[in-house]
Amino acid sequence: MKKMKKLFAVLLTLAMVLGMSATAFATTVDNSDGEQTGSPKATIIGVVDEEGVEVVAYQIIKYNSDGYYEEVLSDTIDKTNPTNGEKPQLTPSAENVQNLYYNKMSELKAIPNGSVTFTKQEDGTYTYDNLGLGSWLVVVNGAKNTLYNPAIISVNQGTNGKEYGTLNLNTKTWNETEQLYVKKDEPKITKTAEPTRDDPKDLDVAGTQYGDILKFTVVADIPSYTADKKDIIYTISDTLTGLDFVVDDSHPVVAKLGDANNEYLTGLATTAINSAIAAKAKKFTVTVNDNNFLVTNGGGKITIIYYAKVTSTELINVDKLNNKAELEYSNNSSTGTTKKDVETKHYTFGIDTTVTGWTDSESTNKTGEFVKIDDQGNIQYSETPGEVIKKDGNPQFLSGAEFELRIGNENGVPFTDKQNKSTFTTDASGRLEIVGLDDDVDYYLVETKAPEGYTLNTKPIKVHITATYSEDDTLTSYDVEIGGAITHYNYTYESGKTELVNTSETASNPFGFKNTKLTDLPSTGGIGTTIFTVVGCLIMIAAAGMFFISRRKAVK
């Protein structure tokens, strides 16, 4: 009987020790964030759905045959100093997890049966049945867009068996109380553009005019890295199309960390852009290679502000001026990087310019929004896109007429194109090629010299281009209105093709700018001077006759 009582006492003591250890361990290690307790299986929530992602867990704390928890690798987990023969309580810290992830992975991988791979479920969660007692280091491999820092999931010994923890990667940090580091991070890059003209449009302006200087603002996230992350790669680059960098006192390069100007970042950005200018390049790259700076400012944002001028050299009716910014940063693997990019789209338009291709075929024909003719009839489009035919008479296409295109109003500043021309002359077909125009701007065509043999038409003609864009600033269609005549176009961004739309609902016709032919006028008016000469002679003869008659009378 006494032997039975002693055995019972030993078993009761062992049960108390196990219960105390399990309770303490569950409090310090469980990473369920209160989402779930006693789940029938270990569950991981919040892994982004990407092809090639694998979720692996490595055991770092185990439940041994003596009935208490111990480290898998010696001296890798913080623990209390036991007193009165008690077993140490394990309290894994963020530093422990970082050390295991960055410095001990090869040892963990070498342990037989020391790792498991979780299975993806239809609801997007990852689970593992009958995960062993203890604590497991969770590693997400193969992610290209999301940065996963190491986290832990636990399986505790409860009074009724195993209690499986749930790891929620959607929560902000690995330890909400201590704000240690972010579990899951998906850095992004954004970009906006705004014109610096006197009459600016909204941000992310899609249309631009040749010579415009645009202000670009690039904002990139800094990933949240653990303190032991080494050799971090972090670059921001930007590539221009149809634009050139501008740096001067009025257009300085500025870089910020958060909302405050940062001298270190500004120096990097200024050097990169000035180097691109010196090399006549269209791309700059800012490389932040200060590991401590990136770790310390993880979760923050870098903003780079710079300027570029529209300098496209294309002679087409729609010129795409794309501007692509890219962020590259170190991801979960030891040497791997992830790239994110964003693009701003800008366009210039034109009058009577080269077509980049009708619906089904490439073409070097000209569009025909404006045609110079005499006053003997009218013109219209034929069924062949872009072909102008004569109508109601036989008007002549006139070359040699000179025009200015004035901005804003008929007395505005003349538009100057990339060839430094501000005077535009009609060709043999009566067309007037002007490239590099903006949509949503009023222009006025003013004739400054008539074709030879014709009178000057001094009436200003209003020109306005109306463009339609999708939500991502992609051009889909545009109308060119000149003097009330409208031509309609559809535009396909991928191919860069323009399609003339000429239907009963959206009829298109060019504007015929007419001149009157000069006619010869008489040098003087009235009946001339001959009659006065004849009358004068008759008067003189009559006077002479009367003189001689009067003398004869006097002699008698």
Coordinates of C-alpha atoms in Angstrom, one line a residue:
M1 CA 0.0 0.0 0.0
K2 CA 2.8 2.4 0.9
K3 CA 4.5 1.6 -2.4
M4 CA 1.4 2.5 -4.3
K5 CA 1.1 5.8 -2.5
K6 CA 4.7 6.7 -3.4
L7 CA 4.1 5.8 -7.0
F8 CA 1.0 7.9 -7.1
A9 CA 2.9 10.9 -5.6
V10 CA 5.6 10.7 -8.2
L11 CA 3.1 10.6 -11.1
L12 CA 1.2 13.6 -9.6
T13 CA 4.4 15.6 -9.4
L14 CA 5.3 14.8 -12.9
A15 CA 1.9 15.8 -14.1
M16 CA 2.2 19.1 -12.3
V17 CA 5.6 19.8 -13.9
L18 CA 4.3 19.0 -17.3
G19 CA 1.3 21.2 -16.9
M20 CA 3.3 24.1 -15.7
S21 CA 5.8 23.8 -18.5
A22 CA 3.1 23.5 -21.1
T23 CA 1.2 26.5 -19.8
A24 CA 4.3 28.7 -19.7
F25 CA 5.4 27.6 -23.2
A26 CA 2.0 28.2 -24.7
T27 CA 1.9 31.7 -23.3
T28 CA 5.3 32.7 -24.6
V29 CA 5.5 30.9 -27.9
D30 CA 2.0 30.6 -29.2
N31 CA 1.7 32.9 -32.3
S32 CA -2.0 32.4 -33.0
D33 CA -2.8 36.1 -32.4
G34 CA -6.0 34.9 -30.7
E35 CA -7.3 33.7 -34.0
Q36 CA -7.9 30.0 -33.1
T37 CA -7.3 27.7 -30.2
G38 CA -7.4 24.0 -30.3
S39 CA -7.6 23.7 -34.0
P40 CA -7.6 20.1 -35.3
K41 CA -4.5 20.8 -37.4
A42 CA -1.7 23.4 -37.6
T43 CA -2.9 26.2 -39.9
I44 CA -1.2 29.1 -41.6
I45 CA -3.3 32.1 -42.9
G46 CA -2.3 34.9 -45.2
V47 CA 0.1 33.4 -47.7
V48 CA -0.5 35.3 -51.0
D49 CA -1.7 33.1 -53.9
E50 CA 1.4 32.9 -56.2
E51 CA 2.6 30.1 -58.4
G52 CA 5.6 28.2 -57.0
V53 CA 5.1 29.1 -53.3
E54 CA 6.1 26.5 -50.8
V55 CA 5.6 26.7 -47.0
V56 CA 8.1 24.7 -45.0
A57 CA 8.4 24.5 -41.2
Y58 CA 11.5 23.5 -39.3
Q59 CA 11.3 22.3 -35.7
I60 CA 13.2 24.5 -33.3
I61 CA 11.7 23.4 -29.9
K62 CA 10.6 19.8 -29.2
Y63 CA 8.8 17.9 -26.5
N64 CA 11.1 15.2 -25.2
S65 CA 10.5 11.8 -23.7
D66 CA 11.1 13.1 -20.2
G67 CA 8.0 15.3 -20.6
Y68 CA 9.3 18.8 -21.1
Y69 CA 10.2 21.2 -23.9
E70 CA 13.8 21.6 -25.0
E71 CA 15.8 23.3 -27.9
V72 CA 16.4 21.3 -31.0
L73 CA 19.8 23.1 -31.4
S74 CA 21.6 24.0 -28.2
D75 CA 21.7 27.6 -27.0
T76 CA 19.4 28.9 -29.7
I77 CA 16.3 29.7 -27.6
D78 CA 16.1 32.1 -24.6
K79 CA 15.2 30.4 -21.3
T80 CA 14.6 31.1 -17.7
N81 CA 17.1 30.1 -15.0
P82 CA 15.4 27.2 -13.1
T83 CA 15.2 27.2 -9.3
N84 CA 14.4 24.4 -6.9
G85 CA 14.9 21.8 -9.5
E86 CA 12.3 23.1 -11.9
K87 CA 12.8 22.8 -15.7
P88 CA 13.7 25.9 -17.6
Q89 CA 10.9 27.8 -19.4
L90 CA 11.6 28.5 -23.1
T91 CA 10.8 32.0 -24.3
P92 CA 11.8 32.3 -27.9
S93 CA 12.5 35.9 -29.0
A94 CA 12.7 37.6 -32.3
E95 CA 16.5 37.6 -32.1
N96 CA 16.3 33.8 -31.7
V97 CA 14.2 33.4 -34.8
Q98 CA 16.4 35.7 -36.8
N99 CA 19.5 33.8 -35.7
L100 CA 18.0 30.4 -36.6
Y101 CA 16.8 31.7 -40.0
Y102 CA 19.9 33.4 -41.1
N103 CA 22.6 31.4 -39.4
K104 CA 21.3 27.9 -38.5
M105 CA 19.2 26.8 -41.4
S106 CA 21.8 24.4 -42.7
E107 CA 21.8 22.7 -39.3
L108 CA 18.0 22.6 -39.1
K109 CA 17.8 21.1 -42.6
A110 CA 20.2 18.4 -41.7
I111 CA 18.1 17.0 -38.8
P112 CA 16.2 13.8 -39.8
N113 CA 12.4 14.4 -39.9
G114 CA 13.1 17.9 -38.6
S115 CA 11.0 19.7 -41.3
V116 CA 7.6 19.4 -42.9
T117 CA 5.9 20.9 -45.9
F118 CA 2.4 22.4 -45.3
T119 CA -0.4 21.6 -47.8
K120 CA -2.4 24.4 -49.5
Q121 CA -6.1 24.1 -49.1
E122 CA -8.9 25.4 -51.4
D123 CA -9.6 28.3 -49.1
G124 CA -6.0 29.5 -49.5
T125 CA -4.8 28.4 -46.0
Y126 CA -1.9 26.0 -45.5
T127 CA -2.3 23.2 -43.0
Y128 CA -0.4 20.2 -41.6
D129 CA -2.1 17.3 -39.8
N130 CA -0.6 15.8 -36.7
L131 CA 2.3 18.3 -36.5
G132 CA 4.7 17.3 -33.7
L133 CA 4.7 18.9 -30.3
G134 CA 6.9 21.9 -29.9
S135 CA 7.6 25.1 -31.9
W136 CA 8.3 25.3 -35.7
L137 CA 10.1 28.0 -37.7
V138 CA 7.9 28.8 -40.7
V139 CA 9.6 29.7 -44.0
V140 CA 7.8 30.7 -47.2
N141 CA 9.8 29.9 -50.3
G142 CA 9.3 30.8 -53.9
A143 CA 7.4 34.1 -53.4
K144 CA 8.2 36.7 -56.1
N145 CA 6.1 39.6 -55.0
T146 CA 5.8 39.3 -51.3
L147 CA 8.6 39.4 -48.6
Y148 CA 8.0 36.9 -45.8
N149 CA 10.0 37.2 -42.6
P150 CA 10.4 34.1 -40.5
A151 CA 7.7 33.3 -38.0
I152 CA 6.8 30.4 -35.7
I153 CA 3.8 28.1 -35.1
S154 CA 3.4 26.0 -32.0
V155 CA 1.8 22.7 -31.0
N156 CA 1.2 22.5 -27.2
Q157 CA 0.5 19.6 -25.0
G158 CA -2.9 20.2 -23.4
T159 CA -5.0 18.3 -20.9
N160 CA -7.0 16.7 -23.6
G161 CA -4.2 16.2 -26.1
K162 CA -2.5 18.4 -28.7
E163 CA -3.5 22.0 -29.1
Y164 CA -2.6 23.3 -32.6
G165 CA -1.7 26.9 -33.1
T166 CA -2.7 29.1 -36.0
L167 CA -0.1 31.5 -37.6
N168 CA -1.8 34.5 -39.1
L169 CA 0.6 36.3 -41.5
N170 CA -1.9 39.0 -42.1
T171 CA -1.2 40.6 -38.7
K172 CA 1.2 43.4 -38.9
T173 CA 4.1 42.2 -36.9
W174 CA 5.6 39.0 -35.5
N175 CA 5.1 40.3 -32.0
E176 CA 2.4 43.0 -31.7
T177 CA 3.4 44.0 -28.2
E178 CA 7.1 44.6 -29.0
Q179 CA 6.6 45.6 -32.6
L180 CA 9.6 43.5 -33.6
Y181 CA 9.3 43.1 -37.4
V182 CA 6.7 42.6 -40.1
K183 CA 5.7 39.0 -40.8
K184 CA 4.6 39.7 -44.4
D185 CA 5.5 42.6 -46.6
E186 CA 4.7 43.5 -50.2
P187 CA 6.7 46.6 -51.2
K188 CA 5.1 48.7 -53.9
I189 CA 6.3 51.5 -56.1
T190 CA 4.0 54.3 -57.4
K191 CA 4.5 57.2 -59.7
T192 CA 2.7 60.4 -60.6
A193 CA 3.3 63.2 -63.1
E194 CA 2.1 66.7 -63.4
P195 CA 2.8 69.4 -65.9
T196 CA 4.5 72.6 -65.0
R197 CA 2.7 74.8 -67.6
D198 CA 0.7 77.8 -66.6
D199 CA -2.5 75.9 -67.0
P200 CA -1.7 72.5 -65.5
K201 CA -4.1 69.5 -65.6
D202 CA -4.7 66.9 -62.9
L203 CA -1.9 64.6 -61.7
D204 CA -1.0 61.6 -63.9
V205 CA -1.6 63.8 -67.0
A206 CA -1.8 61.7 -70.1
G207 CA -1.5 64.3 -72.8
T208 CA 1.5 66.5 -73.2
Q209 CA 2.7 69.2 -75.6
Y210 CA 6.2 69.3 -77.1
G211 CA 8.4 71.4 -74.8
D212 CA 6.4 70.7 -71.7
I213 CA 8.4 70.1 -68.5
L214 CA 6.8 67.4 -66.4
K215 CA 7.3 66.9 -62.7
F216 CA 7.6 63.2 -61.7
T217 CA 7.2 61.8 -58.2
V218 CA 8.3 58.3 -57.5
V219 CA 7.4 56.7 -54.2
A220 CA 8.9 53.3 -53.2
D221 CA 8.4 51.2 -50.0
I222 CA 11.3 50.0 -48.0
P223 CA 10.8 46.3 -47.0
S224 CA 10.9 45.4 -43.4
Y225 CA 14.0 43.3 -42.9
T226 CA 15.2 41.5 -39.8
A227 CA 18.3 42.9 -38.2
D228 CA 20.5 40.0 -39.4
K229 CA 19.6 40.3 -43.1
K230 CA 22.9 40.7 -45.0
D231 CA 23.9 42.2 -48.3
I232 CA 20.4 43.7 -49.0
I233 CA 19.8 44.8 -52.6
Y234 CA 17.6 47.8 -53.0
T235 CA 17.4 49.9 -56.2
I236 CA 15.0 52.4 -57.8
S237 CA 15.3 53.0 -61.5
D238 CA 13.4 55.1 -64.1
T239 CA 13.4 54.9 -67.9
L240 CA 12.2 57.7 -70.1
T241 CA 10.7 57.5 -73.6
G242 CA 10.3 60.7 -75.6
L243 CA 11.6 62.8 -72.7
D244 CA 14.9 64.2 -71.4
F245 CA 16.0 64.8 -67.8
V246 CA 16.1 68.4 -66.7
V247 CA 18.1 69.6 -63.7
D248 CA 18.6 73.3 -62.9
D249 CA 17.8 75.7 -60.1
S250 CA 14.1 75.7 -61.0
H251 CA 14.0 72.0 -61.4
P252 CA 16.1 70.4 -58.6
V253 CA 16.3 66.7 -57.8
V254 CA 14.8 66.1 -54.3
A255 CA 14.6 62.8 -52.3
K256 CA 12.7 62.2 -49.1
L257 CA 12.5 59.6 -46.4
G258 CA 8.9 59.7 -45.3
D259 CA 7.8 63.4 -45.4
A260 CA 11.2 64.9 -44.7
N261 CA 14.0 65.8 -47.2
N262 CA 16.9 63.4 -46.8
E263 CA 20.4 64.5 -47.7
Y264 CA 21.8 61.0 -48.2
L265 CA 19.0 60.0 -50.6
T266 CA 19.0 63.3 -52.4
G267 CA 22.8 62.9 -53.0
L268 CA 22.3 59.5 -54.5
A269 CA 19.4 60.6 -56.7
T270 CA 21.1 63.7 -58.0
T271 CA 24.3 61.9 -58.8
A272 CA 22.4 59.2 -60.7
I273 CA 20.3 61.6 -62.8
N274 CA 23.3 63.9 -63.6
S275 CA 25.3 60.8 -64.6
A276 CA 22.4 59.9 -67.0
I277 CA 22.4 63.4 -68.5
A278 CA 26.2 63.4 -69.0
A279 CA 25.9 60.0 -70.8
K280 CA 22.9 61.2 -72.8
A281 CA 21.1 58.2 -71.3
K282 CA 17.3 57.8 -70.8
K283 CA 17.6 55.9 -67.5
F284 CA 18.8 56.5 -64.0
T285 CA 19.3 54.0 -61.1
V286 CA 19.5 54.9 -57.5
T287 CA 21.2 52.2 -55.5
V288 CA 20.8 52.2 -51.7
N289 CA 23.5 49.9 -50.4
D290 CA 23.5 50.9 -46.7
N291 CA 22.3 47.8 -44.9
N292 CA 21.8 49.6 -41.6
F293 CA 19.8 52.4 -43.3
L294 CA 17.4 49.9 -44.9
V295 CA 17.0 47.8 -41.7
T296 CA 16.5 50.8 -39.5
N297 CA 13.9 52.4 -41.9
G298 CA 12.1 49.2 -42.8
G299 CA 8.4 49.9 -43.5
G300 CA 9.1 53.5 -44.5
K301 CA 8.9 55.2 -47.9
I302 CA 11.5 56.8 -50.3
T303 CA 10.3 59.6 -52.5
I304 CA 12.3 60.8 -55.5
I305 CA 11.1 64.0 -57.3
Y306 CA 12.7 65.0 -60.7
Y307 CA 11.8 66.8 -63.9
A308 CA 11.8 65.8 -67.6
K309 CA 11.1 67.7 -70.8
V310 CA 9.0 66.4 -73.7
T311 CA 11.5 66.0 -76.6
S312 CA 10.0 63.3 -78.8
T313 CA 11.4 63.0 -82.3
E314 CA 8.5 61.1 -83.8
L315 CA 6.5 62.5 -86.7
I316 CA 3.3 60.5 -86.1
N317 CA -0.2 61.5 -85.1
V318 CA 0.0 59.8 -81.7
D319 CA 3.3 59.5 -80.0
K320 CA 3.6 57.3 -76.9
L321 CA 5.8 58.8 -74.2
N322 CA 6.0 56.0 -71.7
N323 CA 7.9 56.4 -68.5
K324 CA 8.6 53.3 -66.4
A325 CA 9.9 53.2 -62.8
E326 CA 11.1 49.9 -61.3
L327 CA 11.9 48.8 -57.7
E328 CA 14.2 45.8 -57.1
Y329 CA 14.6 44.5 -53.6
S330 CA 16.0 41.5 -51.8
N331 CA 13.4 38.8 -51.1
N332 CA 13.3 35.7 -48.8
S333 CA 16.1 33.8 -50.5
S334 CA 19.7 34.5 -49.6
T335 CA 20.5 36.1 -52.9
G336 CA 17.2 36.4 -54.7
T337 CA 15.5 39.7 -55.6
T338 CA 12.0 40.8 -56.6
K339 CA 11.1 43.5 -59.1
K340 CA 8.0 45.7 -59.1
D341 CA 7.4 48.3 -61.8
V342 CA 4.9 51.1 -62.6
E343 CA 4.4 53.0 -65.8
T344 CA 3.1 56.5 -66.6
K345 CA 1.7 57.0 -70.1
H346 CA 1.9 60.3 -72.0
Y347 CA 0.9 61.2 -75.5
T348 CA 1.4 63.9 -78.1
F349 CA -0.9 64.5 -81.0
G350 CA -0.7 66.1 -84.4
I351 CA -2.5 67.6 -87.5
D352 CA -2.0 66.0 -90.9
T353 CA 0.7 63.7 -89.6
T354 CA 1.9 60.2 -90.5
V355 CA -0.5 57.4 -89.7
T356 CA 1.1 54.7 -87.6
G357 CA -1.2 52.1 -89.2
W358 CA -4.9 51.8 -90.0
T359 CA -6.9 48.8 -88.7
D360 CA -5.3 46.0 -90.6
S361 CA -2.2 47.4 -92.3
E362 CA 0.7 49.7 -91.8
S363 CA 0.5 53.0 -93.7
T364 CA 2.7 56.0 -94.3
N365 CA -0.3 58.1 -95.5
K366 CA -1.1 61.3 -93.9
T367 CA -4.1 62.0 -91.8
G368 CA -6.3 64.8 -93.2
E369 CA -7.8 66.9 -90.5
F370 CA -6.9 70.2 -92.3
V371 CA -6.8 70.8 -96.1
K372 CA -6.1 74.2 -97.8
I373 CA -8.4 74.8 -100.8
D374 CA -9.8 77.6 -102.9
D375 CA -13.4 78.7 -102.7
Q376 CA -14.8 76.7 -105.7
G377 CA -16.2 73.8 -103.7
N378 CA -15.9 71.5 -100.6
I379 CA -14.0 68.4 -99.6
Q380 CA -14.8 65.2 -97.6
Y381 CA -13.3 61.8 -96.7
S382 CA -13.7 58.9 -99.1
E383 CA -14.4 55.4 -98.0
T384 CA -10.6 54.8 -98.0
P385 CA -9.3 56.0 -94.6
G386 CA -7.5 59.3 -94.8
E387 CA -8.2 59.9 -98.5
V388 CA -9.7 63.3 -99.2
I389 CA -11.9 63.8 -102.2
K390 CA -13.4 67.0 -103.8
K391 CA -17.1 67.6 -103.5
D392 CA -19.6 70.2 -104.9
G393 CA -17.4 71.8 -107.5
N394 CA -13.7 71.3 -108.2
P395 CA -11.7 73.0 -105.4
Q396 CA -8.0 73.1 -105.8
F397 CA -5.6 72.0 -103.1
L398 CA -3.3 74.9 -102.4
S399 CA 0.3 74.8 -101.3
G400 CA 2.5 77.5 -99.9
A401 CA 0.1 79.0 -97.4
E402 CA 1.9 79.8 -94.1
F403 CA 0.3 79.6 -90.7
E404 CA 1.1 80.1 -87.0
L405 CA -0.6 77.9 -84.4
R406 CA -1.2 80.1 -81.4
I407 CA -1.7 78.7 -77.9
G408 CA -4.8 79.6 -75.8
N409 CA -6.2 82.3 -78.0
E410 CA -5.8 84.0 -81.4
N411 CA -3.2 86.4 -80.0
G412 CA -1.4 83.7 -77.9
V413 CA 2.2 82.6 -78.1
P414 CA 2.9 80.7 -81.3
F415 CA 3.5 76.9 -80.9
T416 CA 7.1 75.9 -81.7
D417 CA 7.8 72.3 -82.7
K418 CA 10.8 70.0 -82.2
Q419 CA 12.5 71.5 -85.3
N420 CA 12.2 74.9 -83.8
K421 CA 9.5 75.9 -86.3
S422 CA 6.7 78.2 -85.4
T423 CA 5.5 78.8 -89.0
F424 CA 3.9 75.9 -90.9
T425 CA 3.4 75.7 -94.6
T426 CA 0.9 73.7 -96.6
D427 CA 2.3 71.0 -99.0
A428 CA 1.2 70.1 -102.5
S429 CA -1.9 68.3 -101.2
G430 CA -2.9 71.3 -99.1
R431 CA -2.1 69.7 -95.8
L432 CA -0.4 71.2 -92.8
E433 CA 1.9 68.9 -90.7
I434 CA 2.2 69.9 -87.1
V435 CA 3.3 67.4 -84.5
G436 CA 3.7 67.5 -80.7
L437 CA 0.3 68.9 -79.7
D438 CA -1.6 68.3 -76.4
D439 CA -5.2 67.3 -76.0
D440 CA -7.6 69.5 -74.0
V441 CA -5.8 72.7 -75.1
D442 CA -7.2 75.4 -77.3
Y443 CA -5.1 76.3 -80.3
Y444 CA -5.8 78.8 -83.1
L445 CA -4.6 78.6 -86.7
V446 CA -3.8 82.0 -88.1
E447 CA -2.8 82.4 -91.7
T448 CA 0.1 84.8 -92.0
K449 CA 0.8 84.4 -95.8
A450 CA -1.7 83.3 -98.5
P451 CA -0.8 81.0 -101.4
E452 CA 0.5 82.9 -104.4
G453 CA -2.4 84.4 -106.4
Y454 CA -4.9 84.2 -103.5
T455 CA -6.1 86.6 -100.8
L456 CA -5.1 86.3 -97.2
N457 CA -7.8 84.7 -95.0
T458 CA -7.4 86.4 -91.7
K459 CA -10.1 84.5 -89.8
P460 CA -8.6 82.5 -86.9
I461 CA -9.6 78.9 -86.8
K462 CA -9.9 77.1 -83.5
V463 CA -8.2 73.7 -83.1
H464 CA -9.0 71.3 -80.2
I465 CA -8.1 67.7 -79.5
T466 CA -10.3 65.7 -77.2
A467 CA -8.8 62.4 -76.0
T468 CA -10.4 59.5 -74.0
Y469 CA -8.3 57.4 -71.7
S470 CA -8.9 54.2 -69.6
E471 CA -8.4 54.1 -65.9
D472 CA -4.6 53.4 -66.3
D473 CA -4.1 56.4 -68.6
T474 CA -4.1 54.3 -71.7
L475 CA -5.3 56.2 -74.8
T476 CA -8.4 54.6 -76.4
S477 CA -9.7 57.2 -78.8
Y478 CA -9.5 60.9 -79.7
D479 CA -11.2 63.5 -81.8
V480 CA -9.6 66.4 -83.7
E481 CA -11.9 69.4 -84.1
I482 CA -10.8 72.2 -86.5
G483 CA -13.2 75.0 -87.2
G484 CA -16.2 72.8 -86.3
A485 CA -15.2 69.9 -88.5
I486 CA -14.4 66.7 -86.5
T487 CA -12.4 63.6 -87.3
H488 CA -12.8 60.6 -85.0
Y489 CA -10.1 58.0 -84.3
N490 CA -9.8 54.8 -82.3
Y491 CA -6.4 53.9 -80.9
T492 CA -4.9 50.6 -79.9
Y493 CA -2.2 50.9 -77.3
E494 CA -0.5 47.5 -77.8
S495 CA 0.1 47.9 -81.5
G496 CA 0.2 51.7 -81.6
K497 CA -2.3 51.7 -84.5
T498 CA -4.8 54.5 -85.3
E499 CA -8.1 53.8 -86.9
L500 CA -10.2 56.5 -88.6
V501 CA -13.9 56.2 -87.6
N502 CA -16.3 57.4 -90.3
T503 CA -19.8 56.2 -89.7
S504 CA -23.2 57.8 -89.8
E505 CA -23.1 58.1 -86.0
T506 CA -19.6 59.5 -85.9
A507 CA -19.1 61.1 -89.3
S508 CA -15.5 62.4 -90.0
N509 CA -14.6 65.1 -92.4
P510 CA -11.5 67.4 -92.7
F511 CA -11.8 71.1 -92.5
G512 CA -11.3 72.9 -95.8
F513 CA -9.6 76.3 -95.2
K514 CA -10.6 78.5 -98.2
N515 CA -8.9 81.3 -100.0
T516 CA -10.3 83.6 -102.7
K517 CA -8.4 83.9 -105.9
L518 CA -7.1 87.4 -106.8
T519 CA -8.6 89.1 -109.9
D520 CA -7.1 92.0 -112.1
L521 CA -8.7 95.4 -111.4
P522 CA -8.5 98.4 -113.8
S523 CA -5.8 100.9 -113.1
T524 CA -8.3 103.9 -113.0
G525 CA -12.0 104.3 -112.9
G526 CA -14.6 106.4 -115.0
I527 CA -14.5 107.2 -118.8
G528 CA -10.8 108.3 -118.9
T529 CA -9.2 111.6 -120.1
T530 CA -9.7 111.4 -123.9
I531 CA -13.1 113.0 -123.9
F532 CA -11.8 115.9 -122.0
T533 CA -9.0 116.4 -124.5
V534 CA -11.4 116.4 -127.4
V535 CA -13.8 118.8 -125.8
G536 CA -10.9 121.1 -124.9
C537 CA -9.7 121.1 -128.5
L538 CA -13.3 121.9 -129.8
I539 CA -13.5 124.7 -127.3
M540 CA -10.2 126.1 -128.5
I541 CA -11.2 125.8 -132.2
A542 CA -14.5 127.5 -131.5
A543 CA -12.8 130.3 -129.6
A544 CA -10.3 130.8 -132.5
G545 CA -13.2 131.0 -135.0
M546 CA -15.1 133.5 -133.0
F547 CA -11.9 135.6 -132.7
F548 CA -11.4 135.7 -136.5
I549 CA -15.1 136.6 -137.1
S550 CA -15.0 139.4 -134.7
R551 CA -11.9 140.9 -136.4
R552 CA -13.5 140.9 -139.8
K553 CA -16.5 142.8 -138.5
A554 CA -14.2 145.3 -137.0
V555 CA -12.3 145.9 -140.3
K556 CA -15.5 146.6 -142.2

